[in-house]
PDB file of C-alpha atoms in Angstrom:
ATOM      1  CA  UNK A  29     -30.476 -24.172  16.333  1.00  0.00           C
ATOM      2  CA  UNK A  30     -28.710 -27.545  16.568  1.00  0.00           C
ATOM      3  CA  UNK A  31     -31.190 -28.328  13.153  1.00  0.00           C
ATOM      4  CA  UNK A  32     -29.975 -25.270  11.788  1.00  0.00           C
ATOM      5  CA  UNK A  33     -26.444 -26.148  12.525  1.00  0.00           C
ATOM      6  CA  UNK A  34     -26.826 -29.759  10.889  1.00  0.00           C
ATOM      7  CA  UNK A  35     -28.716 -28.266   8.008  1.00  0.00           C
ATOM      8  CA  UNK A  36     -26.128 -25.923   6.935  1.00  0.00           C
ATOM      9  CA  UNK A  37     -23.580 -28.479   7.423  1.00  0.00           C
ATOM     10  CA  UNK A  38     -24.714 -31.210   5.369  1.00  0.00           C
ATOM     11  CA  UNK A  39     -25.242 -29.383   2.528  1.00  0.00           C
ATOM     12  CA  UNK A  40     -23.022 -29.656  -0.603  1.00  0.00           C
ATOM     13  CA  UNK A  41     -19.849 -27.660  -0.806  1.00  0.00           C
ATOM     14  CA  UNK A  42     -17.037 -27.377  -2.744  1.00  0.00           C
ATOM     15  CA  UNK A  43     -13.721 -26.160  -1.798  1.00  0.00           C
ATOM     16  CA  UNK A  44     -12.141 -23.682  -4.549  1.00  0.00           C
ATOM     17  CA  UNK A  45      -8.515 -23.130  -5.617  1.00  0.00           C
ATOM     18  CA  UNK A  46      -7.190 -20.630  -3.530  1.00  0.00           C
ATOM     19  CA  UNK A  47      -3.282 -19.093  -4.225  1.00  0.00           C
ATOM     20  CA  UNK A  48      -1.502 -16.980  -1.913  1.00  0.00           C
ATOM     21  CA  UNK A  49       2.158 -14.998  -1.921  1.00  0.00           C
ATOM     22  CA  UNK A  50       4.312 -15.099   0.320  1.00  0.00           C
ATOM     23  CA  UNK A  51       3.384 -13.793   3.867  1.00  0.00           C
ATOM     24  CA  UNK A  52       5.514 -10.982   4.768  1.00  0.00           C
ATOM     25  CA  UNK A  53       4.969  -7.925   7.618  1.00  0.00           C
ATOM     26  CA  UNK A  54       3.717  -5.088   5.947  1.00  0.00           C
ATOM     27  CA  UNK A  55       3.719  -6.040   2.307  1.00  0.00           C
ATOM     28  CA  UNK A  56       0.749  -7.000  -0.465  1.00  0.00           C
ATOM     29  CA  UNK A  57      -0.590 -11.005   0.815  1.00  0.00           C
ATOM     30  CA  UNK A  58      -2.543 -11.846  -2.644  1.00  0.00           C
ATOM     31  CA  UNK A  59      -5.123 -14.247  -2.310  1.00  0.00           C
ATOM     32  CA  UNK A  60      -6.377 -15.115  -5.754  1.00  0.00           C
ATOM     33  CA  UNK A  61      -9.195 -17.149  -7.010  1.00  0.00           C
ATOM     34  CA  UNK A  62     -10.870 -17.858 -10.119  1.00  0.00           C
ATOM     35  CA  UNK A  63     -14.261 -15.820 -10.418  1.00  0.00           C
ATOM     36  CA  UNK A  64     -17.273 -17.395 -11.048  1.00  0.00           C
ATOM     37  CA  UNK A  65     -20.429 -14.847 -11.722  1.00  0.00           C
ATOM     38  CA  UNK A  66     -23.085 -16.472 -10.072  1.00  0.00           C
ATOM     39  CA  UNK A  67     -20.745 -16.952  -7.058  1.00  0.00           C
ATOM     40  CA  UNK A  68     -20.948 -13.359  -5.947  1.00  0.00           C
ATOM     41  CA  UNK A  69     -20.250 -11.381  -3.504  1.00  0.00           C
ATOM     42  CA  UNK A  70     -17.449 -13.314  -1.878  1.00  0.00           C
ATOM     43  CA  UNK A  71     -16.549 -12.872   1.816  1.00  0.00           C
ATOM     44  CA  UNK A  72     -13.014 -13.035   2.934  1.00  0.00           C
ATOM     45  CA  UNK A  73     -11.841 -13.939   6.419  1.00  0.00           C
ATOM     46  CA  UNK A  74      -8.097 -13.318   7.796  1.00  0.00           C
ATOM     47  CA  UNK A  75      -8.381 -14.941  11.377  1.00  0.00           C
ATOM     48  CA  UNK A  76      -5.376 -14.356  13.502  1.00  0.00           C
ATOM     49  CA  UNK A  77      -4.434 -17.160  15.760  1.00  0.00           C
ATOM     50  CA  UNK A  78      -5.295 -15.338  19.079  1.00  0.00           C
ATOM     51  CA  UNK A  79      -9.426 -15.720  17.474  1.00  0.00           C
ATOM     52  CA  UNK A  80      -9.807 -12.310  16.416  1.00  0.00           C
ATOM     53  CA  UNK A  81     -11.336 -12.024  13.115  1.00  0.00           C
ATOM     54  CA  UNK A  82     -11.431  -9.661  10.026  1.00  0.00           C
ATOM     55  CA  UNK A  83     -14.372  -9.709   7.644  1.00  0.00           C
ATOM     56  CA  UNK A  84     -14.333  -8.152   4.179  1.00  0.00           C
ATOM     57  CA  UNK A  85     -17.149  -8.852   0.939  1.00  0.00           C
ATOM     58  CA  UNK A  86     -15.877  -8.754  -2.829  1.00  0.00           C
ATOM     59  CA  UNK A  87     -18.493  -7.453  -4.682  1.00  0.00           C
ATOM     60  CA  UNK A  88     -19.248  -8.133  -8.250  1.00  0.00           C
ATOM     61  CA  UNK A  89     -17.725  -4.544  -8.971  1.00  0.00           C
ATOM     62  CA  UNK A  90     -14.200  -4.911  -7.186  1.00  0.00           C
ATOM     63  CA  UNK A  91     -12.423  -6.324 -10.351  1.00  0.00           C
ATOM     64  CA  UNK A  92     -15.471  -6.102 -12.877  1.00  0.00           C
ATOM     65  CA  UNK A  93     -14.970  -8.421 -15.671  1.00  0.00           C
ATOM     66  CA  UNK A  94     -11.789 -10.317 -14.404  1.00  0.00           C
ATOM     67  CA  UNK A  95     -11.064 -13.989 -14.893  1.00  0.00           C
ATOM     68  CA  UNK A  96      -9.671 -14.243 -11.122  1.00  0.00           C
ATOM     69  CA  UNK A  97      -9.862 -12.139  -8.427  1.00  0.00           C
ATOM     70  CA  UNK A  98      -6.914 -10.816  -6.540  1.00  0.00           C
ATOM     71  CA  UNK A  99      -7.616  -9.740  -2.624  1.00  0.00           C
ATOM     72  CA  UNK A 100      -4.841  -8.128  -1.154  1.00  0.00           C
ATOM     73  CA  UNK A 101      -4.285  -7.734   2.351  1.00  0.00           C
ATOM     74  CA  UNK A 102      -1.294  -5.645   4.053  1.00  0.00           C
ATOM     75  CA  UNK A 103       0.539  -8.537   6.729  1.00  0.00           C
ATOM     76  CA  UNK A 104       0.358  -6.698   9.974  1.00  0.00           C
ATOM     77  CA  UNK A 105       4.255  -6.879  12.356  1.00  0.00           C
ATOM     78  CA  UNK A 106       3.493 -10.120  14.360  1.00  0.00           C
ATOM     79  CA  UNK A 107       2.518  -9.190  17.912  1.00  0.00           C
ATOM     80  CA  UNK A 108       1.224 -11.410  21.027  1.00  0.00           C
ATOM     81  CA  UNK A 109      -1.719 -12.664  19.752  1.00  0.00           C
ATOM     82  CA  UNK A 110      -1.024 -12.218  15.881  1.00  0.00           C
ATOM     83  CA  UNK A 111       1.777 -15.017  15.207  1.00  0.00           C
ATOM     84  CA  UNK A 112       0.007 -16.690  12.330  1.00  0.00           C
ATOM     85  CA  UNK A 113      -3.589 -16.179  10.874  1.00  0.00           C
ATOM     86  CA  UNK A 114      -5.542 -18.456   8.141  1.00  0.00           C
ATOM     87  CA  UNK A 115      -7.297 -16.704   5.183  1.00  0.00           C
ATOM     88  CA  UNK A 116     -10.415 -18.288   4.201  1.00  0.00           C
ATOM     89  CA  UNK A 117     -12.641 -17.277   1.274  1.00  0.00           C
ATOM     90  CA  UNK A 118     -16.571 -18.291   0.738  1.00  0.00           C
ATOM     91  CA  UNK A 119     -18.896 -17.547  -1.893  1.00  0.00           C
ATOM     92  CA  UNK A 120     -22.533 -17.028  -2.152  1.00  0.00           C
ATOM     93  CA  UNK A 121     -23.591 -20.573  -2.873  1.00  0.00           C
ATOM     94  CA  UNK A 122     -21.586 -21.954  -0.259  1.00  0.00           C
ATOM     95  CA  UNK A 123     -17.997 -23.336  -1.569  1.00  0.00           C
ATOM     96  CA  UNK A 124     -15.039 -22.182  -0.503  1.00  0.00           C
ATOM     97  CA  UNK A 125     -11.699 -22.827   0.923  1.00  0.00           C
ATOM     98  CA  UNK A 126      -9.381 -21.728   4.023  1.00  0.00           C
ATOM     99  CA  UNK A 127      -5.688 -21.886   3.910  1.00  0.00           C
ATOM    100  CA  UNK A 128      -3.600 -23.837   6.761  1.00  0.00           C
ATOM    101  CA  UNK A 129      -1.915 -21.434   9.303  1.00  0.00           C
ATOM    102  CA  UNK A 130       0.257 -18.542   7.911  1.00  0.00           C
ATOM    103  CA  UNK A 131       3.230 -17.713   9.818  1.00  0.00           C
ATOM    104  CA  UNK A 132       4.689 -13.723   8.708  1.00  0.00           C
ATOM    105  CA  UNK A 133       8.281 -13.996   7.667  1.00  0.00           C
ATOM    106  CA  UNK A 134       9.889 -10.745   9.229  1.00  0.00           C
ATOM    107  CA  UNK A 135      13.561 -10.526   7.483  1.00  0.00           C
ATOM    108  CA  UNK A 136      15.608  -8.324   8.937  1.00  0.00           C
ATOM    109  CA  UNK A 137      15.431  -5.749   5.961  1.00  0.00           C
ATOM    110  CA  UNK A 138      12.019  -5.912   5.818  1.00  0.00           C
ATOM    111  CA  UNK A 139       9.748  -2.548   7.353  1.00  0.00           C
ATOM    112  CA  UNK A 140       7.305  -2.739  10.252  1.00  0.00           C
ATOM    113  CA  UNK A 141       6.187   0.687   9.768  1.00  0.00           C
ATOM    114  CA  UNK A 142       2.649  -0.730   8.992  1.00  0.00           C
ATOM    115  CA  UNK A 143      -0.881  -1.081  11.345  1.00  0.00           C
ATOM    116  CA  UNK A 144      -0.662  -3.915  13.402  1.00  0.00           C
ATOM    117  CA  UNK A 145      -3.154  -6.205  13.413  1.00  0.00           C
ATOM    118  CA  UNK A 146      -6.795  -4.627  14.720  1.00  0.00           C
ATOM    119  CA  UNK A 147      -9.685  -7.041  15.163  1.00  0.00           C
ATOM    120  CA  UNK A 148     -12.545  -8.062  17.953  1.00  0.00           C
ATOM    121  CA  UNK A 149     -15.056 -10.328  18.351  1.00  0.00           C
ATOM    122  CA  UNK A 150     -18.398  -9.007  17.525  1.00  0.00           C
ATOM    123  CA  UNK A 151     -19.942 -10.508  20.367  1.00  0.00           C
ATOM    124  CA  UNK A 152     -19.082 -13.467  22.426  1.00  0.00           C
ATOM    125  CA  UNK A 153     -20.966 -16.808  22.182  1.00  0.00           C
ATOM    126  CA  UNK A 154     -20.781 -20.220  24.152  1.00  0.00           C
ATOM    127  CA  UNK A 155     -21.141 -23.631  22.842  1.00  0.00           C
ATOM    128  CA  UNK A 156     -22.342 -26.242  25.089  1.00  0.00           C
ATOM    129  CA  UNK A 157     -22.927 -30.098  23.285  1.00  0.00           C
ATOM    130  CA  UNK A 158     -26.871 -31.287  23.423  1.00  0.00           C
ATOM    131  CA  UNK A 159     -25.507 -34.822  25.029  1.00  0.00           C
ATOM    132  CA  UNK A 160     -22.995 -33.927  27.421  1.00  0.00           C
ATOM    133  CA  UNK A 161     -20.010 -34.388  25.547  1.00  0.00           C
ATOM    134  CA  UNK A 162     -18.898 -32.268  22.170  1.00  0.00           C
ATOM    135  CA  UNK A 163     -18.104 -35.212  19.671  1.00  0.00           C
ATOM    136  CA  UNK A 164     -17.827 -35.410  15.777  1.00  0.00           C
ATOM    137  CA  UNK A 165     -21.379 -34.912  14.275  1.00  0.00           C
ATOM    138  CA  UNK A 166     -22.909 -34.352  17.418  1.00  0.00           C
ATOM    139  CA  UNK A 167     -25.540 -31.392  18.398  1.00  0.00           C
ATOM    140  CA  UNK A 168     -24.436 -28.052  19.612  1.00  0.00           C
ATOM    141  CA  UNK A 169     -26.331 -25.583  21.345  1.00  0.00           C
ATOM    142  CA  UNK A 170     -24.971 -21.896  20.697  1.00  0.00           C
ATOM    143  CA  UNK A 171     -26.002 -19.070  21.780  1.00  0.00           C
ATOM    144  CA  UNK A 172     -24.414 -14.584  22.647  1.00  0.00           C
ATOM    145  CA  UNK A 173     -22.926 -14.273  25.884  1.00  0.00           C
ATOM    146  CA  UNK A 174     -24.249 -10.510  27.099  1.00  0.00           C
ATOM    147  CA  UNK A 175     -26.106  -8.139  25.580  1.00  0.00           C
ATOM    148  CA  UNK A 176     -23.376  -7.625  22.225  1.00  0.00           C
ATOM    149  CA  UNK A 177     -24.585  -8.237  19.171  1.00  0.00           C
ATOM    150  CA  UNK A 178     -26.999  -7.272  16.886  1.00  0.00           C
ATOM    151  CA  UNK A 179     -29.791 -10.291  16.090  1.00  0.00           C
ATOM    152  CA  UNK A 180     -30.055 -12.318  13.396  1.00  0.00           C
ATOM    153  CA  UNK A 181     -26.569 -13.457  13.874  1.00  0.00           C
ATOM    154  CA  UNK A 182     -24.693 -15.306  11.143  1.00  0.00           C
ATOM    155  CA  UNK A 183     -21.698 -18.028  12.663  1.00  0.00           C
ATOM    156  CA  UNK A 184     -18.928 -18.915  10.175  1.00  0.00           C
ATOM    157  CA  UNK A 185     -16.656 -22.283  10.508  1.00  0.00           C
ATOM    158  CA  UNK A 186     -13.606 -21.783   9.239  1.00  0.00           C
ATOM    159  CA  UNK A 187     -11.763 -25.202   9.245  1.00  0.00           C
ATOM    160  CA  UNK A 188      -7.928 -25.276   8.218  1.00  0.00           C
ATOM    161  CA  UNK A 189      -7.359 -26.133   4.857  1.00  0.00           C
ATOM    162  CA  UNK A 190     -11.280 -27.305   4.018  1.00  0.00           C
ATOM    163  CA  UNK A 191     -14.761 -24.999   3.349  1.00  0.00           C
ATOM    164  CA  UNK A 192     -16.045 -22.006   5.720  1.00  0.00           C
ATOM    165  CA  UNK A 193     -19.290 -22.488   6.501  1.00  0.00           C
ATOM    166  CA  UNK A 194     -22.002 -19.705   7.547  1.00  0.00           C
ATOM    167  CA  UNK A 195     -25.232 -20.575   9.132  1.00  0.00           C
ATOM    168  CA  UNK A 196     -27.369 -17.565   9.864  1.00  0.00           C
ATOM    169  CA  UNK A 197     -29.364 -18.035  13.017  1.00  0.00           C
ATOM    170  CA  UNK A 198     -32.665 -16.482  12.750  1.00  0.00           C
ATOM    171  CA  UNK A 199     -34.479 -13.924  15.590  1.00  0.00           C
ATOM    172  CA  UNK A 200     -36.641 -16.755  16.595  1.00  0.00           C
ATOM    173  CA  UNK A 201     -33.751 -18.782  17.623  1.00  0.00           C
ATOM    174  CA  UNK A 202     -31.904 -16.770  19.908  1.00  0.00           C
ATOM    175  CA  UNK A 203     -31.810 -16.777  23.529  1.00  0.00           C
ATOM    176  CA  UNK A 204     -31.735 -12.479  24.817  1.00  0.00           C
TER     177      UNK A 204
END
């Protein structure tokens, strides 16, 4: 896995113009981006701060034929573990970008009569470093805590402000 992990990291990728509105509880966040053909379908993370993650893929059919695509995404009412969330956005051949952490501006006339936020971690995982120690460019070893979790398992990086990355993690490779 730690080959897998270094594989899918050192490959080339680009990070991508992403715009976003203002972030506001329970009104429209657009996240636009130019559309590229060949980059389809696009997958598009909103991570709140407490780790809990939402996962949605952009088709070639969700605006057929546009120039950029427009994502919208209702801002959940903060709550204790939804404070601030990132929204990252990855393509098919691997560029991307992530935005630095959102905060939700609640003004005082604004409504909160909206979901709040609703996410969970698919399955649990542990990382432990190959040499003792987790440093820059070193080898991790992860692997599902439990029984969760349907195999092969894809992991996605999402680093603020730079390219998510996905490495898929195939049967042979897991641990239960």
């Amino acid at each position: 896995l730690a080959a897998l992990t270094w594989l899918a990291l050192s490959t080339s990728t680009s990070a991508f113009p992403l715009n976003v509105t203002v972030s506001q509880q329970c009104t429209p966040l657009n996240v636009t981006w130019k559309a590229v053909p060949e980059s389809f379908p696009y997958t598009v993370w909103i991570a709140a701060n407490h780790g809990f993650v939402q996962t949605y893929r952009i088709n070639s059919d969700y605006q057929p034929g546009a120039e950029y695509i427009t994502f919208q995404y209702i801002v959940p009412p903060p709550s204790g573990g939804f404070t601030s969330y990132t929204v990252a956005v990855g393509d098919s051949r691997g560029d991307g970008n992530t935005t630095q952490a959102l905060g939700i501006n609640t003004p005082s006339t604004s409504s909160s009569d909206c979901p709040a936020f609703s996410g969970s971690a698919a399955f649990t995982y542990a990382a432990d470093p190959r040499n003792g120690s987790m440093i820059q460019c070193g080898a991790v070893h992860f692997y599902n805590v439990g029984d969760r979790g349907t195999r092969p398992f894809t992991i996605s990086f999402i680093p603020l402000g730079g390219t998510p990355v996905s490495v898929q993690v195939p049967d042979r490779y897991t641990l239960n």
